[in-house]
Amino acid sequence: MAMTDHTPPPPGKQMLSEQVYVRLRDAIMRGDYAPGDALKPQELARQQGVSLAVVREALVRVVGEGLADRLPNRGFAVPSFSDRRWQQIAEARRTVEPAVLRMSVERGDVDWEARVRAAHHRLARTPPYPRGESEHYSEAWSEAHRVFHRTLLEGCGNPVLLETFDRMWTAGELARRWSAHRDPGRDGVGEHRRLEEAALARDADAAAELLTRHLTQTAAALTDGAHYDAAKRPE
Amino acid sequence: MAMTDHTPPPPGKQMLSEQVYVRLRDAIMRGDYAPGDALKPQELARQQGVSLAVVREALVRVVGEGLADRLPNRGFAVPSFSDRRWQQIAEARRTVEPAVLRMSVERGDVDWEARVRAAHHRLARTPPYPRGESEHYSEAWSEAHRVFHRTLLEGCGNPVLLETFDRMWTAGELARRWSAHRDPGRDGVGEHRRLEEAALARDADAAAELLTRHLTQTAAALTDGAHYDAAKRPE
DNA sequence: ATAACACGGATAATCGATTATTTGCTCAAT
DNA sequence: ATTGAGCAAATAATCGATTATCCGTGTTAT
């Protein structure tokens, strides 16, 4: 039989609003805008060569994910995360993820095992910093890091829980990027390796405990000695 | 100092897109549309007397909350939840909420205690069914039920976790409304009362355990003997 | 009879322009 | 000097119309 299927989409053939959404989302996550920066529809529309409607749709979606704030009749802006907000996200992850990891370790099939191995391998051989002692993780490492943590949980087989992880991770990454002292340069390599080992050994208790510690230590490293400049919103 | 503040908004004075969004959201949650029904922008715009742009914005937001599906170039539709999907939501709640309740019971202040009491009192004196043996919970009871469960968790003081609860609750309610055999008519009054007692007695272990059982039994009641007609999506 | 193709209506996506709101500024009045 | 009213520019929100895409239907060639 030949290709009764839809043609494998030529990349330029999806909706404009989708492309603009992805670009906007990535730009915010990449840190192209500073917290508090206004996201002006007209400006964005001109830059990207599209109409206001598509930019507006993209902005509404971005707001829905917590990657932008909106004030009625006053426009959109990049959110300014307070230190407090970051701690709340970290606490939420500590509260949710260990339990999900337990389920994942108990349920994951052989395909999941393979993906965990691959994700850890990729993470282990990705240099955390672009060069030398930069204070920013490399984009490649950040992505590998995300994929590793997500893959660990994917064995749970529950898309609702994974979506929860996605939202918390996204919010946490954005908050971390703009937190007081950026990345601490902490070496989590050993922790990741032990996490992988416990997961593949099907030791749910150990894996959950390791993840709790991993999240706690990461949060502590980012919090300790953080000389935060301004907690713009006391919320 | 006089009123340098913005005037407390006269209710008719907010954005159209916001009003349309609320109406659309409520209509879907209320069950005004059946799963699979198309949500046609033109139709909605004509009905509500607004332009396409505002309907479109509302639809995009609704999709972001999982209350509608979108197929590019084919429009929006009310999602058809499978039985499997409902079970996943229920499992996610069992995974997350007991841990949050623990935090809440350990941290909640006196104001939280008062709100828990008020929420339970309201729930206890709201009739579950509009009249007789209807198969649908009354809107009033559903809302009181939601507020009770949310208030129980609010002592945790973590908006990230509460937002997670909100999303799961919303998705669960929509899925339940259209599940195979609707409401089971199960009497959860005693469970709610015991939950309140354990929470106010600051017994975190008991509260978490009671919540786990409550969620498990509710899910079981809705699942047992469910003669589900079609699992539209094998995902 | 069946399958490939072309046409046409319906609807989604996008655009350009209009209306409404906010904000900053000027300037008079205290 | 400070306060407040009153423009004016900037920008958000909304609209009406245009363009692109999908889907059913009818036609034709095998």
Coordinates of C-alpha atoms (C1' of nucleotides) in Angstrom, one line a residue:
Chain A
M1 CA 0.0 0.0 0.0
A2 CA 1.2 3.5 -0.8
M3 CA 0.9 6.5 1.3
T4 CA -2.7 7.0 2.1
D5 CA -1.4 9.1 5.0
H6 CA -1.3 12.8 5.2
T7 CA 2.0 14.1 3.9
P8 CA 4.6 14.4 6.6
P9 CA 4.0 18.1 7.3
P10 CA 6.4 20.4 5.4
P11 CA 7.6 22.5 8.3
G12 CA 6.4 25.8 7.0
K13 CA 2.8 24.6 6.8
Q14 CA 1.3 24.9 10.2
M15 CA -0.7 27.7 11.6
L16 CA 1.0 31.0 12.1
S17 CA -0.3 31.3 15.6
E18 CA 1.4 28.1 16.5
Q19 CA 4.7 29.2 15.2
V20 CA 4.5 32.5 16.9
Y21 CA 3.4 30.8 20.1
V22 CA 6.4 28.5 20.0
R23 CA 8.8 31.3 19.3
L24 CA 7.4 33.5 22.0
R25 CA 7.4 30.7 24.5
D26 CA 11.0 29.8 23.8
A27 CA 12.1 33.4 23.9
I28 CA 10.7 33.8 27.3
M29 CA 12.1 30.6 28.6
R30 CA 15.5 31.4 27.0
G31 CA 15.6 34.6 28.9
D32 CA 15.4 36.9 25.9
Y33 CA 13.2 39.2 27.9
A34 CA 13.8 40.4 31.5
P35 CA 11.1 40.0 34.1
G36 CA 8.7 42.9 34.0
D37 CA 9.3 43.6 30.3
A38 CA 6.2 44.5 28.4
L39 CA 5.2 42.2 25.6
K40 CA 3.6 44.6 23.1
P41 CA 1.4 42.9 20.5
Q42 CA 2.1 45.6 17.9
E43 CA 5.8 45.3 18.3
L44 CA 5.8 41.5 18.2
A45 CA 3.5 41.6 15.2
R46 CA 5.8 43.9 13.3
Q47 CA 8.9 41.9 14.3
Q48 CA 7.5 38.6 13.2
G49 CA 5.6 39.9 10.2
V50 CA 2.2 38.8 11.3
S51 CA -1.1 40.4 12.3
L52 CA -2.2 41.3 15.7
A53 CA -4.6 38.4 16.0
V54 CA -2.0 35.7 15.8
V55 CA 0.3 37.5 18.3
R56 CA -2.7 37.9 20.6
E57 CA -3.6 34.3 20.4
A58 CA 0.0 33.3 21.2
L59 CA 0.1 35.7 24.2
V60 CA -3.1 34.3 25.6
R61 CA -1.7 30.8 25.4
V62 CA 1.5 31.9 27.0
V63 CA -0.4 33.5 29.9
G64 CA -2.3 30.3 30.3
E65 CA 0.9 28.5 31.0
G66 CA 2.0 31.1 33.5
L67 CA 4.8 32.3 31.3
A68 CA 3.4 35.8 31.1
D69 CA 1.2 38.1 33.1
R70 CA -1.8 40.0 31.8
L71 CA -3.4 43.1 33.2
P72 CA -6.6 44.0 31.5
N73 CA -6.3 47.0 29.3
R74 CA -2.7 47.3 30.3
G75 CA -1.2 44.5 28.2
F76 CA 1.1 41.6 28.7
A77 CA 4.4 41.3 30.5
V78 CA 7.1 38.8 31.4
P79 CA 6.4 37.7 35.0
S80 CA 8.7 38.8 37.8
F81 CA 9.1 35.8 40.1
S82 CA 9.8 36.4 43.7
D83 CA 12.1 34.2 45.7
R84 CA 9.1 33.1 47.6
R85 CA 7.5 31.9 44.4
W86 CA 10.5 29.9 43.4
Q87 CA 10.5 28.2 46.8
Q88 CA 6.8 27.3 46.4
I89 CA 7.5 25.7 43.1
A90 CA 10.4 23.7 44.5
E91 CA 8.2 22.6 47.4
A92 CA 5.4 21.5 45.1
R93 CA 7.9 19.4 43.2
R94 CA 9.1 17.8 46.4
T95 CA 5.5 17.1 47.3
V96 CA 4.5 15.5 44.1
E97 CA 7.4 14.0 42.2
P98 CA 8.6 11.4 44.7
A99 CA 5.2 9.7 44.8
V100 CA 5.0 9.8 41.0
L101 CA 8.5 8.3 40.8
R102 CA 7.3 5.4 43.1
M103 CA 4.5 4.6 40.7
S104 CA 6.9 4.9 37.7
V105 CA 9.4 2.5 39.2
E106 CA 6.8 0.0 40.1
R107 CA 5.1 0.1 36.7
G108 CA 7.6 1.0 34.1
D109 CA 8.1 -1.5 31.3
V110 CA 11.3 -2.5 29.4
D111 CA 10.8 0.3 26.9
W112 CA 10.7 2.8 29.8
E113 CA 14.0 1.2 31.2
A114 CA 15.6 1.8 27.8
R115 CA 14.5 5.4 27.7
V116 CA 15.7 6.0 31.2
R117 CA 19.1 4.6 30.2
A118 CA 19.3 6.7 27.1
A119 CA 18.2 9.9 28.9
H120 CA 20.8 9.4 31.6
H121 CA 23.5 8.6 29.1
R122 CA 22.7 11.8 27.2
L123 CA 22.6 13.9 30.4
A124 CA 25.9 12.4 31.6
R125 CA 27.7 13.3 28.4
T126 CA 26.3 16.8 28.0
P127 CA 28.6 19.5 29.5
P128 CA 26.6 21.5 32.0
Y129 CA 28.2 24.8 31.1
P130 CA 28.8 26.3 27.7
R131 CA 32.5 27.1 28.6
G132 CA 34.4 27.3 31.8
E133 CA 32.5 28.6 34.8
S134 CA 29.6 30.3 33.3
E135 CA 26.8 31.1 35.6
H136 CA 24.2 29.7 33.2
Y137 CA 23.6 26.1 32.4
S138 CA 23.8 25.4 28.7
E139 CA 20.6 25.1 26.8
A140 CA 21.6 21.6 25.8
W141 CA 22.2 20.5 29.4
S142 CA 19.0 22.1 30.6
E143 CA 17.0 20.2 28.0
A144 CA 18.8 16.9 28.8
H145 CA 18.2 17.5 32.4
R146 CA 14.5 18.0 31.9
V147 CA 14.2 14.9 29.7
F148 CA 16.0 12.8 32.3
H149 CA 13.7 13.8 35.1
R150 CA 10.6 13.5 33.0
T151 CA 11.6 10.1 31.6
L152 CA 12.1 8.9 35.1
L153 CA 8.5 9.7 35.8
E154 CA 7.1 8.5 32.5
G155 CA 6.8 4.9 33.7
C156 CA 3.8 5.9 35.8
G157 CA 1.8 5.9 32.6
N158 CA -0.5 8.7 33.8
P159 CA -0.5 11.7 31.5
V160 CA -2.3 13.8 34.1
L161 CA 0.6 13.5 36.4
L162 CA 3.1 14.1 33.7
E163 CA 1.3 17.2 32.6
T164 CA 1.6 18.4 36.2
F165 CA 5.3 17.7 36.1
D166 CA 5.6 19.7 32.9
R167 CA 3.9 22.7 34.3
M168 CA 6.0 22.7 37.5
W169 CA 9.2 22.2 35.6
T170 CA 8.5 25.0 33.2
A171 CA 7.5 27.4 35.9
G172 CA 10.6 26.4 38.0
E173 CA 13.0 26.8 35.1
L174 CA 11.8 30.3 34.4
A175 CA 11.9 31.3 38.0
R176 CA 15.3 29.8 38.5
R177 CA 16.7 31.6 35.5
W178 CA 15.8 35.0 37.1
S179 CA 16.5 34.1 40.7
A180 CA 18.9 36.0 42.7
H181 CA 22.2 34.3 42.1
R182 CA 21.4 32.1 39.1
D183 CA 22.9 28.6 39.0
P184 CA 24.9 27.5 41.9
G185 CA 27.3 25.3 39.9
R186 CA 26.3 22.3 42.1
D187 CA 27.4 19.0 40.8
G188 CA 24.4 16.7 40.6
V189 CA 26.0 14.1 38.4
G190 CA 26.3 11.5 41.2
E191 CA 22.8 12.1 42.3
H192 CA 21.5 11.5 38.8
R193 CA 23.4 8.3 38.4
R194 CA 22.1 7.0 41.7
L195 CA 18.6 7.9 40.7
E196 CA 19.0 6.0 37.5
E197 CA 20.4 3.0 39.4
A198 CA 17.6 2.9 41.9
A199 CA 15.0 3.2 39.3
L200 CA 16.3 0.5 37.1
A201 CA 16.8 -1.7 40.2
R202 CA 13.1 -1.2 40.8
D203 CA 13.8 0.1 44.3
A204 CA 10.9 2.5 44.6
D205 CA 11.6 3.5 48.2
A206 CA 15.3 4.3 47.4
A207 CA 14.4 6.2 44.2
A208 CA 11.7 8.3 45.9
E209 CA 14.1 9.1 48.8
L210 CA 16.9 10.0 46.4
L211 CA 14.6 12.3 44.4
T212 CA 13.4 14.0 47.6
R213 CA 17.0 14.7 48.6
H214 CA 18.0 15.7 45.1
L215 CA 15.2 18.3 44.9
T216 CA 15.9 19.5 48.4
Q217 CA 19.6 20.0 47.8
T218 CA 19.0 21.7 44.5
A219 CA 16.6 24.1 46.1
A220 CA 18.9 24.7 49.0
A221 CA 21.8 25.4 46.8
L222 CA 19.8 28.0 44.9
T223 CA 18.5 29.5 48.1
D224 CA 21.5 29.6 50.3
G225 CA 23.2 32.9 50.3
A226 CA 20.8 34.2 47.7
H227 CA 21.1 37.9 47.9
Y228 CA 17.9 38.7 46.2
D229 CA 17.5 42.2 45.0
A230 CA 13.8 42.9 44.9
A231 CA 10.7 40.9 45.7
K232 CA 8.6 42.9 43.4
R233 CA 5.4 41.2 44.4
P234 CA 4.6 40.4 48.0
E235 CA 1.9 37.9 47.0
Chain B
M1 CA -5.8 61.2 50.6
A2 CA -8.7 60.8 48.3
M3 CA -9.3 57.9 45.9
T4 CA -6.2 57.9 43.8
D5 CA -7.2 54.3 43.2
H6 CA -8.9 52.8 40.3
T7 CA -12.6 52.7 40.8
P8 CA -13.9 49.3 42.0
P9 CA -14.9 48.0 38.6
P10 CA -18.6 48.3 37.8
P11 CA -19.4 44.7 36.9
G12 CA -20.3 45.5 33.3
K13 CA -17.0 47.0 32.7
Q14 CA -14.6 44.2 32.0
M15 CA -13.3 42.9 28.8
L16 CA -15.7 41.1 26.5
S17 CA -13.3 38.3 26.0
E18 CA -13.3 37.7 29.7
Q19 CA -17.1 37.5 29.9
V20 CA -17.3 35.3 26.9
Y21 CA -14.6 33.1 28.4
V22 CA -16.5 32.7 31.6
R23 CA -19.7 31.9 29.9
L24 CA -18.2 29.4 27.6
R25 CA -16.3 27.7 30.4
D26 CA -19.4 27.5 32.6
A27 CA -21.5 26.2 29.7
I28 CA -19.1 23.4 29.1
M29 CA -18.7 22.5 32.7
R30 CA -22.5 22.7 33.2
G31 CA -22.9 20.2 30.4
D32 CA -24.7 22.4 27.9
Y33 CA -22.8 20.8 25.1
A34 CA -22.3 17.1 24.6
P35 CA -18.8 15.6 24.2
G36 CA -17.7 15.9 20.6
D37 CA -19.9 18.8 19.9
A38 CA -18.3 21.4 17.7
L39 CA -17.7 24.8 19.1
K40 CA -18.1 27.1 16.1
P41 CA -16.7 30.5 16.5
Q42 CA -19.1 32.1 14.1
E43 CA -22.1 30.6 15.8
L44 CA -20.9 31.6 19.3
A45 CA -20.1 35.1 18.1
R46 CA -23.5 35.5 16.6
Q47 CA -25.2 34.1 19.7
Q48 CA -23.3 36.3 22.1
G49 CA -23.3 39.3 19.9
V50 CA -19.5 39.7 19.7
S51 CA -16.9 39.5 17.1
L52 CA -14.9 36.4 16.1
A53 CA -11.7 37.7 17.9
V54 CA -13.2 37.6 21.3
V55 CA -14.8 34.2 20.9
R56 CA -11.5 32.9 19.5
E57 CA -9.6 34.2 22.5
A58 CA -12.0 32.6 24.8
L59 CA -11.7 29.3 23.0
V60 CA -8.0 29.3 23.1
R61 CA -8.1 29.9 26.8
V62 CA -10.6 27.1 27.3
V63 CA -8.4 24.7 25.3
G64 CA -5.5 25.6 27.5
E65 CA -7.5 24.4 30.5
G66 CA -8.3 21.1 28.8
L67 CA -12.0 22.0 28.6
A68 CA -12.0 21.8 24.8
D69 CA -10.0 20.2 22.0
R70 CA -8.6 21.9 19.0
L71 CA -7.8 20.4 15.6
P72 CA -5.8 22.8 13.4
N73 CA -8.0 24.0 10.5
R74 CA -10.8 22.0 11.8
G75 CA -12.0 24.0 14.7
F76 CA -12.8 23.4 18.4
A77 CA -14.9 20.8 20.1
V78 CA -16.0 19.6 23.5
P79 CA -13.6 16.8 24.5
S80 CA -14.9 13.3 24.7
F81 CA -13.4 11.8 27.8
S82 CA -12.8 8.1 27.9
D83 CA -13.3 6.0 30.9
R84 CA -9.5 5.5 31.0
R85 CA -9.0 9.3 31.1
W86 CA -11.3 9.6 34.1
Q87 CA -9.4 6.9 36.0
Q88 CA -6.2 8.7 35.3
I89 CA -7.5 11.9 36.8
A90 CA -8.8 10.0 39.8
E91 CA -5.4 8.3 40.3
A92 CA -3.6 11.6 40.0
R93 CA -5.8 13.1 42.7
R94 CA -5.1 10.1 45.0
T95 CA -1.4 10.6 44.3
V96 CA -1.2 14.3 45.0
E97 CA -3.9 15.3 47.4
P98 CA -3.2 13.3 50.5
A99 CA 0.4 14.7 50.7
V100 CA -1.0 18.2 50.2
L101 CA -3.6 17.6 52.9
R102 CA -0.8 16.5 55.3
M103 CA 1.0 19.8 54.7
S104 CA -2.3 21.7 55.1
V105 CA -3.2 20.1 58.4
E106 CA 0.3 20.7 59.8
R107 CA 0.4 24.3 58.7
G108 CA -3.1 25.7 58.6
D109 CA -3.8 28.7 60.9
V110 CA -6.9 29.6 62.8
D111 CA -8.3 31.4 59.8
W112 CA -8.0 28.2 57.9
E113 CA -9.7 26.3 60.6
A114 CA -12.6 28.7 60.5
R115 CA -12.9 28.3 56.7
V116 CA -12.8 24.6 56.9
R117 CA -15.6 24.6 59.4
A118 CA -17.7 27.0 57.3
A119 CA -17.1 25.0 54.1
H120 CA -18.1 21.8 55.8
H121 CA -21.2 23.4 57.3
R122 CA -22.2 24.7 53.9
L123 CA -21.6 21.3 52.3
A124 CA -23.5 19.4 55.0
R125 CA -26.6 21.5 54.6
T126 CA -26.7 21.6 50.8
P127 CA -28.9 18.9 49.3
P128 CA -26.9 16.7 46.9
Y129 CA -29.7 16.3 44.5
P130 CA -32.1 18.9 43.0
R131 CA -35.1 16.7 43.7
G132 CA -35.6 13.1 44.6
E133 CA -33.3 10.6 43.0
S134 CA -31.9 12.6 40.1
E135 CA -28.7 11.2 38.6
H136 CA -27.0 14.6 38.6
Y137 CA -25.6 16.4 41.6
S138 CA -27.1 19.8 42.0
E139 CA -24.9 22.7 40.9
A140 CA -25.0 24.1 44.4
W141 CA -23.8 20.8 45.9
S142 CA -21.0 20.4 43.4
E143 CA -19.7 23.8 44.1
A144 CA -20.0 23.3 47.9
H145 CA -18.2 20.0 47.4
R146 CA -15.4 21.6 45.5
V147 CA -15.0 24.4 48.0
F148 CA -14.8 22.0 50.9
H149 CA -12.1 19.9 49.3
R150 CA -10.1 22.9 48.2
T151 CA -10.4 24.6 51.6
L152 CA -9.1 21.5 53.3
L153 CA -6.0 21.8 51.2
E154 CA -5.6 25.6 51.4
G155 CA -3.8 25.4 54.7
C156 CA -0.7 24.3 52.8
G157 CA -0.1 27.8 51.8
N158 CA 1.3 26.8 48.4
P159 CA -0.5 28.3 45.4
V160 CA 1.3 26.0 43.1
L161 CA -0.2 23.0 44.7
L162 CA -3.6 24.6 44.9
E163 CA -3.5 25.4 41.2
T164 CA -2.7 21.7 40.6
F165 CA -5.7 20.8 42.6
D166 CA -7.9 23.2 40.6
R167 CA -6.8 21.7 37.3
M168 CA -7.4 18.2 38.4
W169 CA -10.7 19.0 39.9
T170 CA -12.0 20.8 36.8
A171 CA -10.9 18.0 34.5
G172 CA -12.4 15.4 36.8
E173 CA -15.7 17.1 37.1
L174 CA -16.1 17.4 33.4
A175 CA -15.1 13.8 32.9
R176 CA -17.4 12.6 35.6
R177 CA -20.3 14.4 34.2
W178 CA -20.1 12.5 30.9
S179 CA -18.9 9.2 32.3
A180 CA -20.8 6.0 31.7
H181 CA -23.3 6.0 34.5
R182 CA -23.1 9.4 35.9
D183 CA -23.4 9.9 39.6
P184 CA -23.5 6.8 41.7
G185 CA -25.7 8.4 44.4
R186 CA -23.1 7.4 47.0
D187 CA -23.4 9.1 50.4
G188 CA -20.1 10.7 51.3
V189 CA -21.5 12.8 54.1
G190 CA -19.9 10.7 56.8
E191 CA -16.6 10.7 55.1
H192 CA -16.6 14.5 54.7
R193 CA -17.4 14.9 58.4
R194 CA -14.6 12.6 59.4
L195 CA -12.2 14.4 57.1
E196 CA -13.1 17.7 58.8
E197 CA -12.7 16.3 62.2
A198 CA -9.3 14.8 61.5
A199 CA -8.1 18.0 59.9
L200 CA -9.3 20.2 62.8
A201 CA -7.8 17.7 65.3
R202 CA -4.4 18.3 63.4
D203 CA -4.1 14.6 62.8
A204 CA -2.3 14.6 59.5
D205 CA -1.9 10.9 59.2
A206 CA -5.6 10.2 59.7
A207 CA -6.7 13.0 57.4
A208 CA -4.4 11.8 54.6
E209 CA -5.6 8.3 55.1
L210 CA -9.3 9.3 55.1
L211 CA -8.8 11.4 52.0
T212 CA -7.1 8.5 50.2
R213 CA -10.0 6.2 51.0
H214 CA -12.6 8.9 50.1
L215 CA -11.0 9.3 46.7
T216 CA -10.6 5.6 46.2
Q217 CA -14.2 4.9 47.1
T218 CA -15.6 7.7 45.0
A219 CA -13.6 6.5 42.0
A220 CA -14.7 2.9 42.6
A221 CA -18.4 3.9 42.9
L222 CA -18.1 5.6 39.6
T223 CA -16.2 2.8 37.9
D224 CA -18.0 -0.3 39.2
G225 CA -20.5 -1.6 36.8
A226 CA -19.9 1.2 34.5
H227 CA -21.1 0.0 31.1
Y228 CA -19.2 2.5 29.1
D229 CA -20.3 2.7 25.5
A230 CA -17.3 3.9 23.6
A231 CA -13.7 4.6 24.4
K232 CA -13.3 7.0 21.5
R233 CA -9.6 7.6 21.9
P234 CA -7.3 4.7 22.6
E235 CA -4.6 7.1 23.8
Chain C
dA1 C1' -19.1 0.0 -10.8
dT2 C1' -15.3 2.3 -9.0
dA3 C1' -11.7 5.5 -8.3
dA4 C1' -9.5 9.9 -9.4
dC5 C1' -10.5 14.6 -9.9
dA6 C1' -12.7 19.1 -9.9
dC7 C1' -16.0 22.3 -8.2
dG8 C1' -18.5 24.7 -4.4
dG9 C1' -20.2 25.7 0.1
dA10 C1' -18.9 26.0 4.9
dT11 C1' -15.8 27.2 8.2
dA12 C1' -11.1 28.3 10.1
dA13 C1' -7.3 31.5 10.0
dT14 C1' -5.6 35.8 9.1
dC15 C1' -5.6 40.6 8.2
dG16 C1' -6.3 45.8 8.2
dA17 C1' -8.7 49.3 10.3
dT18 C1' -11.7 51.2 14.1
dT19 C1' -12.9 52.1 18.8
dA20 C1' -11.8 52.3 23.7
dT21 C1' -8.7 52.8 27.5
dT22 C1' -4.7 54.2 29.7
dT23 C1' -0.8 57.2 30.5
dG24 C1' 2.1 61.1 30.3
dC25 C1' 2.3 65.8 29.8
dT26 C1' 0.9 70.7 29.8
dC27 C1' -0.8 74.3 32.2
dA28 C1' -3.8 76.9 35.0
dA29 C1' -5.3 77.5 39.8
dT30 C1' -4.4 77.4 44.6
Chain D
dA1 C1' 5.7 74.4 44.6
dT2 C1' 1.7 71.3 44.4
dT3 C1' -2.6 69.7 42.7
dG4 C1' -5.8 68.7 39.4
dA5 C1' -8.2 69.2 35.0
dG6 C1' -7.7 68.6 30.2
dC7 C1' -5.6 67.4 26.1
dA8 C1' -2.7 64.1 23.1
dA9 C1' 0.0 60.1 22.0
dA10 C1' 0.4 55.2 22.7
dT11 C1' -1.5 51.0 23.0
dA12 C1' -5.1 47.5 24.1
dA13 C1' -9.5 45.6 22.6
dT14 C1' -12.7 44.9 19.2
dC15 C1' -14.6 44.6 14.7
dG16 C1' -15.7 43.7 9.7
dA17 C1' -13.8 41.7 5.8
dT18 C1' -10.5 38.8 3.2
dT19 C1' -7.9 34.6 2.4
dA20 C1' -7.0 29.7 3.0
dT21 C1' -8.4 25.1 4.1
dC22 C1' -11.4 21.4 4.5
dC23 C1' -15.2 18.3 3.1
dG24 C1' -19.0 16.7 0.6
dT25 C1' -20.8 16.2 -4.0
dG26 C1' -20.9 15.4 -8.6
dT27 C1' -18.4 14.2 -12.9
dT28 C1' -15.5 11.5 -15.8
dA29 C1' -12.3 8.0 -17.2
dT30 C1' -10.9 3.3 -16.6

